[in-house]
PDB file of C-alpha atoms in Angstrom:
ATOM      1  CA  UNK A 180       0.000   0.000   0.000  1.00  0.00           C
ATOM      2  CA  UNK A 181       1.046   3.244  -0.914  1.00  0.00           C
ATOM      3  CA  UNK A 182       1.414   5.614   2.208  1.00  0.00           C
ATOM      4  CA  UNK A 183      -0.126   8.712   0.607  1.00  0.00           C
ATOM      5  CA  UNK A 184       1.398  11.305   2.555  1.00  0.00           C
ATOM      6  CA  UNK A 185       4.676  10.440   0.927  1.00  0.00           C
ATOM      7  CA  UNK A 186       3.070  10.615  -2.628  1.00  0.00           C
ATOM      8  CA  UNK A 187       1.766  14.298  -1.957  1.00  0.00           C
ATOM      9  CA  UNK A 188       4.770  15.111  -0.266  1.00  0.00           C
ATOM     10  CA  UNK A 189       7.433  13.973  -3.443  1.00  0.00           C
ATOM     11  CA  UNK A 190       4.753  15.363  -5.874  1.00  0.00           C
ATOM     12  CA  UNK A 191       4.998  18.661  -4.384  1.00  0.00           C
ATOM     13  CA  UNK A 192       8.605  18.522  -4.250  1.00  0.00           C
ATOM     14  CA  UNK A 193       8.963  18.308  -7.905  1.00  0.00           C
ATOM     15  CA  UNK A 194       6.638  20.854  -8.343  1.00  0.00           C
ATOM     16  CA  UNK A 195       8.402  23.128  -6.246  1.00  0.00           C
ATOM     17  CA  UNK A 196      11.689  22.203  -7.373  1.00  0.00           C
ATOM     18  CA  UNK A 197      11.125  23.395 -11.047  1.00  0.00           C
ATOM     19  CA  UNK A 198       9.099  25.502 -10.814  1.00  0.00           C
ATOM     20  CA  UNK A 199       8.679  27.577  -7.693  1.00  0.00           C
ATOM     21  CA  UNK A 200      11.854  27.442  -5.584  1.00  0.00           C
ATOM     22  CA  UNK A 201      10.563  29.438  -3.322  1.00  0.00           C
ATOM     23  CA  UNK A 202       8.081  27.463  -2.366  1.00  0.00           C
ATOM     24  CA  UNK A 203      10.596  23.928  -1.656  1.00  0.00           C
ATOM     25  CA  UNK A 204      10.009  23.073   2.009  1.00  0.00           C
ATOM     26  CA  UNK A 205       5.879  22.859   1.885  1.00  0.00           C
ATOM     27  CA  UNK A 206       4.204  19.938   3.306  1.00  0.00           C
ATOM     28  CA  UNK A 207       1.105  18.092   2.339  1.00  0.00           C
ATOM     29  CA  UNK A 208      -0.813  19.376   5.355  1.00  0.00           C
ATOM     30  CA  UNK A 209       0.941  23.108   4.045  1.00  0.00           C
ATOM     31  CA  UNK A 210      -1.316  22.989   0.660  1.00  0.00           C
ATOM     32  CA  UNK A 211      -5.084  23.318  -0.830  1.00  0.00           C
ATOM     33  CA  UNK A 212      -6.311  21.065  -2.395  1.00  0.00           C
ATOM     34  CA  UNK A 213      -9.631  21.866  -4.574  1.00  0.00           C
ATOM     35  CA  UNK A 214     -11.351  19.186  -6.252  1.00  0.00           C
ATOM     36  CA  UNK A 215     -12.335  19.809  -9.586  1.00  0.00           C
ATOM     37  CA  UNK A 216     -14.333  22.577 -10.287  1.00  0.00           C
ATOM     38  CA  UNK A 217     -17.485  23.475 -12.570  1.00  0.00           C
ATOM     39  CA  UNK A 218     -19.493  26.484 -13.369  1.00  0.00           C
ATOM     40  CA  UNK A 219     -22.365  27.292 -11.268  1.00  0.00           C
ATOM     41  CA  UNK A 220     -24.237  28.671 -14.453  1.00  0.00           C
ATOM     42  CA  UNK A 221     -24.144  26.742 -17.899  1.00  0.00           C
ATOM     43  CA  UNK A 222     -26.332  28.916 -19.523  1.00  0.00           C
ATOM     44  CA  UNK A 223     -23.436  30.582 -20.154  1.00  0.00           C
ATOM     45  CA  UNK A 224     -22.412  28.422 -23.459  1.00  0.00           C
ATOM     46  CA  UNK A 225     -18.669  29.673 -23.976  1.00  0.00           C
ATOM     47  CA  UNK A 226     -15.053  28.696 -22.807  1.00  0.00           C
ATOM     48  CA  UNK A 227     -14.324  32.512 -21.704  1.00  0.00           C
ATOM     49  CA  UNK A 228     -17.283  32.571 -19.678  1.00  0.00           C
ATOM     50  CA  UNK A 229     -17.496  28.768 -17.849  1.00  0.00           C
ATOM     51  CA  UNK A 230     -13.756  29.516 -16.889  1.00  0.00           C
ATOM     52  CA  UNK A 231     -14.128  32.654 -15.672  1.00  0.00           C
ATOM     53  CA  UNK A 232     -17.285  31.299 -13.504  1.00  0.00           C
ATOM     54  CA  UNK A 233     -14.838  28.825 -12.171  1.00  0.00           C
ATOM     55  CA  UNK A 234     -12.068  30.617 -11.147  1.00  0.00           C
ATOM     56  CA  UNK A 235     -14.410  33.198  -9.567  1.00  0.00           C
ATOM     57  CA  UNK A 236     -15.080  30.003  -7.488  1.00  0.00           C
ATOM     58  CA  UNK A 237     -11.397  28.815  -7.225  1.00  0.00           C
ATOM     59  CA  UNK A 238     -10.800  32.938  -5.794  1.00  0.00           C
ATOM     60  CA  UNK A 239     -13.794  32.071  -2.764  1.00  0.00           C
ATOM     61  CA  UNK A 240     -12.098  28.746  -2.140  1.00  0.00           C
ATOM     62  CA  UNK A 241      -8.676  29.401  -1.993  1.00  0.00           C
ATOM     63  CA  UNK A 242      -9.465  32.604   0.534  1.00  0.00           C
ATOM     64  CA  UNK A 243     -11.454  30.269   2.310  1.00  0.00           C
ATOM     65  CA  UNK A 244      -8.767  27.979   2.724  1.00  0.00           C
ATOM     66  CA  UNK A 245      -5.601  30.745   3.703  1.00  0.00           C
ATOM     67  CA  UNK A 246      -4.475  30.902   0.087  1.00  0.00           C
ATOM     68  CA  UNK A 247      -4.214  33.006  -2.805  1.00  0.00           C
ATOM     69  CA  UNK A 248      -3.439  32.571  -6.605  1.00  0.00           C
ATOM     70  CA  UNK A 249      -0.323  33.839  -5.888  1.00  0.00           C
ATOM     71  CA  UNK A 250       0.222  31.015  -4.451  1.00  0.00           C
ATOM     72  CA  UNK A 251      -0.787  28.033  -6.783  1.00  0.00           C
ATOM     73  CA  UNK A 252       1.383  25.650  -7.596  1.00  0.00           C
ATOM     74  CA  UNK A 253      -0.137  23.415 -10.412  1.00  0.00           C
ATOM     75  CA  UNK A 254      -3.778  23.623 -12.266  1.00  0.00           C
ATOM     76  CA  UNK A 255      -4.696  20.756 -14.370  1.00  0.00           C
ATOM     77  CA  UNK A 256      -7.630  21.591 -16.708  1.00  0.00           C
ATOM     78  CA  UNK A 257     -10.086  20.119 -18.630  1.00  0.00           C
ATOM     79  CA  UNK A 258     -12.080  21.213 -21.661  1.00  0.00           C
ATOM     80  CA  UNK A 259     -14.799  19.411 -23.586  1.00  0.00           C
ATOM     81  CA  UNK A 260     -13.065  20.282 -26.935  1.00  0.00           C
ATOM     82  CA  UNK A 261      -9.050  21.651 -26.849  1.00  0.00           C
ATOM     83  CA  UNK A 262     -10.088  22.889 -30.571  1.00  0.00           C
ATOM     84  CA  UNK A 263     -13.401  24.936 -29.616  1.00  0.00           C
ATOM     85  CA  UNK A 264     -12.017  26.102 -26.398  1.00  0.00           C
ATOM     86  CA  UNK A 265      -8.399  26.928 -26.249  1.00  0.00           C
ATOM     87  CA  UNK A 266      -8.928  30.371 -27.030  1.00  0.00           C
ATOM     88  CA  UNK A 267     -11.770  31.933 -24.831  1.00  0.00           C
ATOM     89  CA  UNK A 268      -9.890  29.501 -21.958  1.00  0.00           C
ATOM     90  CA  UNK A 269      -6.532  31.375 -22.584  1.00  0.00           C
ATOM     91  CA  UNK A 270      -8.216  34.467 -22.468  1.00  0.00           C
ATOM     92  CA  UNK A 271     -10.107  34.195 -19.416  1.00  0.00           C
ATOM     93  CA  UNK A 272      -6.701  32.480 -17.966  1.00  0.00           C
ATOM     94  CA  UNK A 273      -4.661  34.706 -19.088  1.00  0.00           C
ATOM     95  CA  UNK A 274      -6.736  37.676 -17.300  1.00  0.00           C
ATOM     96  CA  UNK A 275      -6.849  36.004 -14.201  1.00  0.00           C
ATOM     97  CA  UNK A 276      -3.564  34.363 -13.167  1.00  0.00           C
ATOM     98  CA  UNK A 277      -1.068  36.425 -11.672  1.00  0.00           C
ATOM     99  CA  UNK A 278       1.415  36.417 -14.136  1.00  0.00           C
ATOM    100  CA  UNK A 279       4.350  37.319 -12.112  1.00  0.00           C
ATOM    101  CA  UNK A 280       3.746  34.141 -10.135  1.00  0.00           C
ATOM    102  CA  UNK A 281       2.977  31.313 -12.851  1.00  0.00           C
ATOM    103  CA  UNK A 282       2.014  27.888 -11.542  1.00  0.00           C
ATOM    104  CA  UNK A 283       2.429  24.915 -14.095  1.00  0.00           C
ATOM    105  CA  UNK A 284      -0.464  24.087 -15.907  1.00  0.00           C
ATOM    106  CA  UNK A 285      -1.544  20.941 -18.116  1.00  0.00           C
ATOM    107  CA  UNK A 286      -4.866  21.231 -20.109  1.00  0.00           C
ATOM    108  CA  UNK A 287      -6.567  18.002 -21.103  1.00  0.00           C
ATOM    109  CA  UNK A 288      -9.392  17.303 -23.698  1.00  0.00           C
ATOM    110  CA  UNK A 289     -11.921  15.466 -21.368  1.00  0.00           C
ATOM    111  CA  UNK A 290     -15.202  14.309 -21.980  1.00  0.00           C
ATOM    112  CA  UNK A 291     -16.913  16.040 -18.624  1.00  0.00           C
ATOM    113  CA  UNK A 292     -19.563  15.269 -16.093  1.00  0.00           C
ATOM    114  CA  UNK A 293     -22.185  16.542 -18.062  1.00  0.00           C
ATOM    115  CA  UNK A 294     -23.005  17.832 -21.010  1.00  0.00           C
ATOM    116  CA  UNK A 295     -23.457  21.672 -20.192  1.00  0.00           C
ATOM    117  CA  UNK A 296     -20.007  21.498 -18.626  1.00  0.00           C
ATOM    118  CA  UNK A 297     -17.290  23.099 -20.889  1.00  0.00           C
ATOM    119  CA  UNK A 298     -14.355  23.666 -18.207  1.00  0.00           C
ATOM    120  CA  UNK A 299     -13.465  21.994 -15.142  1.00  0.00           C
ATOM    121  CA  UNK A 300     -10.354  22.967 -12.904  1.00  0.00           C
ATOM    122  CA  UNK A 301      -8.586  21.559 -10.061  1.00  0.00           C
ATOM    123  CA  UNK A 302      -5.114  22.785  -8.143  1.00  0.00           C
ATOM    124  CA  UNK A 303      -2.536  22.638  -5.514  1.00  0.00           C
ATOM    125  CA  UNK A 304      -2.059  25.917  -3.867  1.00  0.00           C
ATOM    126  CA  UNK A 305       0.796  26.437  -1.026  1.00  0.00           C
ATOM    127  CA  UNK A 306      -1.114  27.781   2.107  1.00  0.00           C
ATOM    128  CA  UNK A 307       1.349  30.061   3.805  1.00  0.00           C
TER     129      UNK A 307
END
């Protein structure tokens, strides 16, 4: 059986390693970690505004939790169709993040929850 803590803890390590040296002594209990999150209204139809809608969300939670987006560490995204929703995700994205304090990122085509879904987002943010 894998002990889990270990798993978070190396997993973070890399992160932190490449990526955000500052960041290289956090511990599992030390980080946020969001499940995947959805928009809250799908009536709005477009990549720009489901991802916007959901990092409104990932803002509440993060407070919520001690954290800020300065302080992610990795986002892992998923969009019904990379094609039809690269753009108005960028965009949204792009506006958002703090872009003097970049977490990595990986975007994956996924086949969602439901059908109205366009974006889902989930991330490890250091809680300082």
């Amino acid at each position: 059986m894998i002990d889990n803590r270990y798993a978070w803890t190396s997993m973070i390590r890399v992160v932190t390693s490449t990526h955000h040296v500052k960041r290289c002594n956090i511990k599992p209990q030390d980080t946020s970690l969001p499940s995947g999150q959805v928009p809250f209204d799908t009536s709005d139809m477009t990549y720009k505004g489901q991802t916007e809608q959901v990092l409104t969300l990932l803002d509440d939670i993060l407070k919520e939790a001690g954290s800020c987006k300065q302080n992610i560490l990795k986002v892992c995204s998923y969009l019904r169709s990379i094609d039809e929703g690269a753009d108005g995700y960028n965009k949204a994205w792009d506006a958002w993040v703090d872009q003097q304090n970049l977490p990595v990122r990986t975007t994956i085509e996924a086949k969602l929850m439901r059908p109205d879904f366009l974006v889902e987002i989930d991330l490890i943010a250091a809680v300082l």
